[in-house]
Amino acid sequence: MNIENKKTVLILEKKKALKKDKNWCFWNTPDNYFTKKFENKWEEIAIRVKGQEIVKRDLRHSYLHLPSEKFYNEGLRIISQNKKIKLLFGIEAKKIKELNNHVKINTNKGIFYGKILFNSIPKHIYKSKLKQHFFGIEIKSEKPTFDKEKIILMDFQQKKNIVHFFYLLPFSEKRALVETTYFSRNLLNIRQYKDDIRIYLKNKFPNKKFKVYFCEKGILPMYKIKNQDTKRIIQIGTSNNWLKISTGYGFQNAFFNSKIIVDCIVEEKKISIPNKKIGGILDQIFCEFLIKYPNDTQDFFFKFFSGLNLKNIVNFLTERYSFVDIVKVLLKLPKKKLILTALSVLKKKIYYVN
């Protein structure tokens, strides 16, 4: 009997039901289960900086959109066909304790036991650290309004000492997702995010009326989270640095890391996901750069997108880069400030180790 047939999986979900609560966007490379099951696809990527627009197009690299309900429905379909997997809704973990040969989980609906626990409960977001925080609305207009062939990945706003941009995803000529996004330590109240979008739409699409039919918001850490894996408790998702902290991308990493975990279980090996050391250091340098030099960020992104082809850009954003890709990216940062930032990151690492 294949060892994977001996395993059973119990999924404890805090939500009472899975319904649309977010949108996932990711590049079509590398392949994963959903790269052929997307809802929308774009081959033109644009950023706007100081009144200039840079548009990139490469038929080999597409930007894909998947609404969460489509993802959930496919997952539920797969689970329903496998008798070894059970999913329970409305279960909230209260206390997790690792014992000698199993893990004990106290919940609002009783106690559960397992040989290995994969914990995706998000860690506390530190108020004093850098975060990506955003609020978005899906809107519909009465008349054709949007260029459905092109996404606006970043439309930077002129603000001092803070990084702020809009993200516009056109699902059709009449439907789109518009998000206001910040890279900063401090969060805003919900009214400020809504005002951002209201003013942006008024300026970009004057005399247009929109109906809002969905809202989403999020806070993503832009700092490395300390690994707290034990023999029987494995952190997954945001709580174990599956997000690329400089961008917030994590959908592709979820598939890549999950395959490693499954392979380790099937082969009865110790579960260990290799650290992307170079990518991790580059991310930390970039995030430190955002903190130290927020007013230089727009120039960096302008040089980053204008000086690189889409292949180099996607390789970097998905951490599938070569040494040449890394060099090209580093050359886009201001040299003196890059060196000072790198030294600052290195100093913190030495202090942390000691």
mmCIF file of C-alpha atoms in Angstrom, residues 11-17 87-95 105-112:
data_model
loop_
_atom_site.group_PDB
_atom_site.id
_atom_site.type_symbol
_atom_site.label_atom_id
_atom_site.label_comp_id
_atom_site.label_asym_id
_atom_site.label_seq_id
_atom_site.Cartn_x
_atom_site.Cartn_y
_atom_site.Cartn_z
ATOM 1 C CA ILE A 11 -8.933 20.532 8.185
ATOM 2 C CA LEU A 12 -10.245 22.827 10.919
ATOM 3 C CA GLU A 13 -11.672 26.020 9.426
ATOM 4 C CA LYS A 14 -12.655 28.985 11.579
ATOM 5 C CA LYS A 15 -15.121 30.325 9.002
ATOM 6 C CA LYS A 16 -18.639 28.933 9.015
ATOM 7 C CA ALA A 17 -18.671 28.825 5.216
ATOM 8 C CA LEU A 87 -13.208 19.526 6.524
ATOM 9 C CA LEU A 88 -14.975 21.001 9.567
ATOM 10 C CA PHE A 89 -16.312 24.562 9.590
ATOM 11 C CA GLY A 90 -16.785 26.921 12.525
ATOM 12 C CA ILE A 91 -13.833 25.505 14.474
ATOM 13 C CA GLU A 92 -11.640 28.019 16.290
ATOM 14 C CA ALA A 93 -8.390 26.883 17.884
ATOM 15 C CA LYS A 94 -8.043 28.116 21.471
ATOM 16 C CA LYS A 95 -4.877 26.355 22.566
ATOM 17 C CA ILE A 105 -5.751 21.222 19.812
ATOM 18 C CA ASN A 106 -8.348 22.709 22.158
ATOM 19 C CA THR A 107 -11.140 24.398 20.201
ATOM 20 C CA ASN A 108 -14.571 25.926 20.689
ATOM 21 C CA LYS A 109 -16.045 22.587 19.568
ATOM 22 C CA GLY A 110 -13.930 20.181 21.599
ATOM 23 C CA ILE A 111 -10.461 18.640 21.526
ATOM 24 C CA PHE A 112 -8.707 17.250 18.455
#
